[in-house]
Amino acid sequence: MKILPKHSVCPHCKTVYRYSDLKKIMWKKSEECYHCKKNFRVSRKSFLILALELIAIYAIMNVIAIGVVESVNFISLFIMNIIPALAAVMLLPLYIEIIKEKKKHK
């Protein structure tokens, strides 16, 4: 049995979305599946998890850098903080969830 990640499949037909497709639909509120043509929503609640992970990484790195290393300057701290930020930008599409769109009552 193949287990597909929850965030990268259509909730209706289980079509798998690639990383590049996730990047395209990341900031849209709703999207139509290219396979079954049904609508789904993009939930970004998991972005909070990514932000909290990033804050924890920053805190640990900065405490280690300031507490352990004796000669820390602005440039070294900047480089140490920019690397996790760039990694988070690359991981951002993997933190979205594709969920069924609720039907609107008329």
Tab-separated table of C-alpha atoms in Angstrom:
chain	number	residue	atom	x	y	z
A	1	MET	CA	0.000	0.000	0.000
A	2	LYS	CA	1.408	3.342	-1.038
A	3	ILE	CA	1.106	6.141	1.490
A	4	LEU	CA	0.821	9.589	-0.053
A	5	PRO	CA	1.545	12.773	1.876
A	6	LYS	CA	-1.631	14.585	2.876
A	7	HIS	CA	-0.430	17.942	1.649
A	8	SER	CA	0.354	17.007	-1.924
A	9	VAL	CA	-2.708	15.098	-3.155
A	10	CYS	CA	-6.122	16.122	-4.416
A	11	PRO	CA	-8.706	15.234	-1.742
A	12	HIS	CA	-11.151	14.032	-4.402
A	13	CYS	CA	-9.177	11.901	-6.864
A	14	LYS	CA	-5.825	11.546	-5.028
A	15	THR	CA	-3.839	13.095	-7.876
A	16	VAL	CA	-0.332	13.862	-6.658
A	17	TYR	CA	0.875	17.450	-6.972
A	18	ARG	CA	4.566	18.088	-7.572
A	19	TYR	CA	6.635	20.680	-5.732
A	20	SER	CA	6.407	23.109	-8.679
A	21	ASP	CA	2.605	22.762	-8.736
A	22	LEU	CA	2.441	23.386	-5.000
A	23	LYS	CA	4.491	26.558	-5.441
A	24	LYS	CA	1.962	27.815	-8.007
A	25	ILE	CA	-1.130	27.193	-5.859
A	26	MET	CA	0.429	28.099	-2.506
A	27	TRP	CA	-1.036	31.603	-2.204
A	28	LYS	CA	-4.414	30.884	-3.827
A	29	LYS	CA	-7.425	30.329	-1.593
A	30	SER	CA	-9.041	27.777	-3.868
A	31	GLU	CA	-7.926	25.871	-6.918
A	32	GLU	CA	-9.370	23.431	-9.417
A	33	CYS	CA	-7.778	20.008	-9.742
A	34	TYR	CA	-6.252	19.548	-13.174
A	35	HIS	CA	-7.328	15.898	-13.263
A	36	CYS	CA	-10.880	15.683	-11.863
A	37	LYS	CA	-11.790	19.401	-12.268
A	38	LYS	CA	-13.197	19.633	-8.719
A	39	ASN	CA	-12.391	22.537	-6.438
A	40	PHE	CA	-10.306	22.319	-3.277
A	41	ARG	CA	-9.005	24.769	-0.701
A	42	VAL	CA	-5.429	25.446	0.262
A	43	SER	CA	-4.976	25.611	4.029
A	44	ARG	CA	-1.911	27.408	5.336
A	45	LYS	CA	-2.300	26.612	9.030
A	46	SER	CA	0.898	24.592	8.880
A	47	PHE	CA	2.847	27.786	8.122
A	48	LEU	CA	2.651	28.492	11.851
A	49	ILE	CA	4.496	25.229	12.503
A	50	LEU	CA	7.226	26.268	10.075
A	51	ALA	CA	7.483	29.691	11.736
A	52	LEU	CA	7.790	28.136	15.201
A	53	GLU	CA	10.440	25.708	13.964
A	54	LEU	CA	12.357	28.590	12.433
A	55	ILE	CA	12.180	30.618	15.654
A	56	ALA	CA	13.476	27.645	17.650
A	57	ILE	CA	16.359	27.135	15.212
A	58	TYR	CA	17.238	30.846	15.374
A	59	ALA	CA	17.163	30.856	19.164
A	60	ILE	CA	19.389	27.790	19.476
A	61	MET	CA	21.852	29.010	16.840
A	62	ASN	CA	22.141	32.488	18.323
A	63	VAL	CA	22.554	31.255	21.895
A	64	ILE	CA	25.293	28.885	20.763
A	65	ALA	CA	26.969	31.567	18.652
A	66	ILE	CA	26.933	34.247	21.331
A	67	GLY	CA	27.553	31.969	24.323
A	68	VAL	CA	30.171	29.585	22.967
A	69	VAL	CA	32.040	31.464	20.279
A	70	GLU	CA	34.088	34.315	21.694
A	71	SER	CA	34.479	36.489	18.626
A	72	VAL	CA	31.063	36.892	17.021
A	73	ASN	CA	30.494	39.805	14.687
A	74	PHE	CA	27.468	41.057	12.817
A	75	ILE	CA	28.407	39.425	9.510
A	76	SER	CA	28.767	35.944	11.004
A	77	LEU	CA	25.422	36.264	12.833
A	78	PHE	CA	23.786	37.519	9.633
A	79	ILE	CA	25.095	34.553	7.633
A	80	MET	CA	24.010	32.117	10.362
A	81	ASN	CA	20.497	33.594	10.340
A	82	ILE	CA	20.054	33.874	6.573
A	83	ILE	CA	20.704	30.170	5.914
A	84	PRO	CA	17.639	28.873	7.868
A	85	ALA	CA	15.504	31.633	6.320
A	86	LEU	CA	16.436	30.520	2.815
A	87	ALA	CA	15.791	26.900	3.765
A	88	ALA	CA	12.354	27.868	5.114
A	89	VAL	CA	11.488	29.623	1.844
A	90	MET	CA	12.391	26.455	-0.046
A	91	LEU	CA	10.281	24.300	2.318
A	92	LEU	CA	7.270	26.632	2.320
A	93	PRO	CA	5.250	24.770	-0.377
A	94	LEU	CA	5.614	21.539	1.583
A	95	TYR	CA	3.796	23.093	4.542
A	96	ILE	CA	0.448	23.632	2.803
A	97	GLU	CA	-2.497	21.280	3.036
A	98	ILE	CA	-4.970	20.613	0.259
A	99	ILE	CA	-8.451	20.064	1.690
A	100	LYS	CA	-11.938	19.667	0.243
A	101	GLU	CA	-13.804	22.864	-0.346
A	102	LYS	CA	-16.966	23.177	1.709
A	103	LYS	CA	-20.107	23.347	-0.367
A	104	LYS	CA	-21.885	26.660	-0.209
A	105	HIS	CA	-25.593	26.588	0.567
A	106	LYS	CA	-27.774	28.658	-1.735
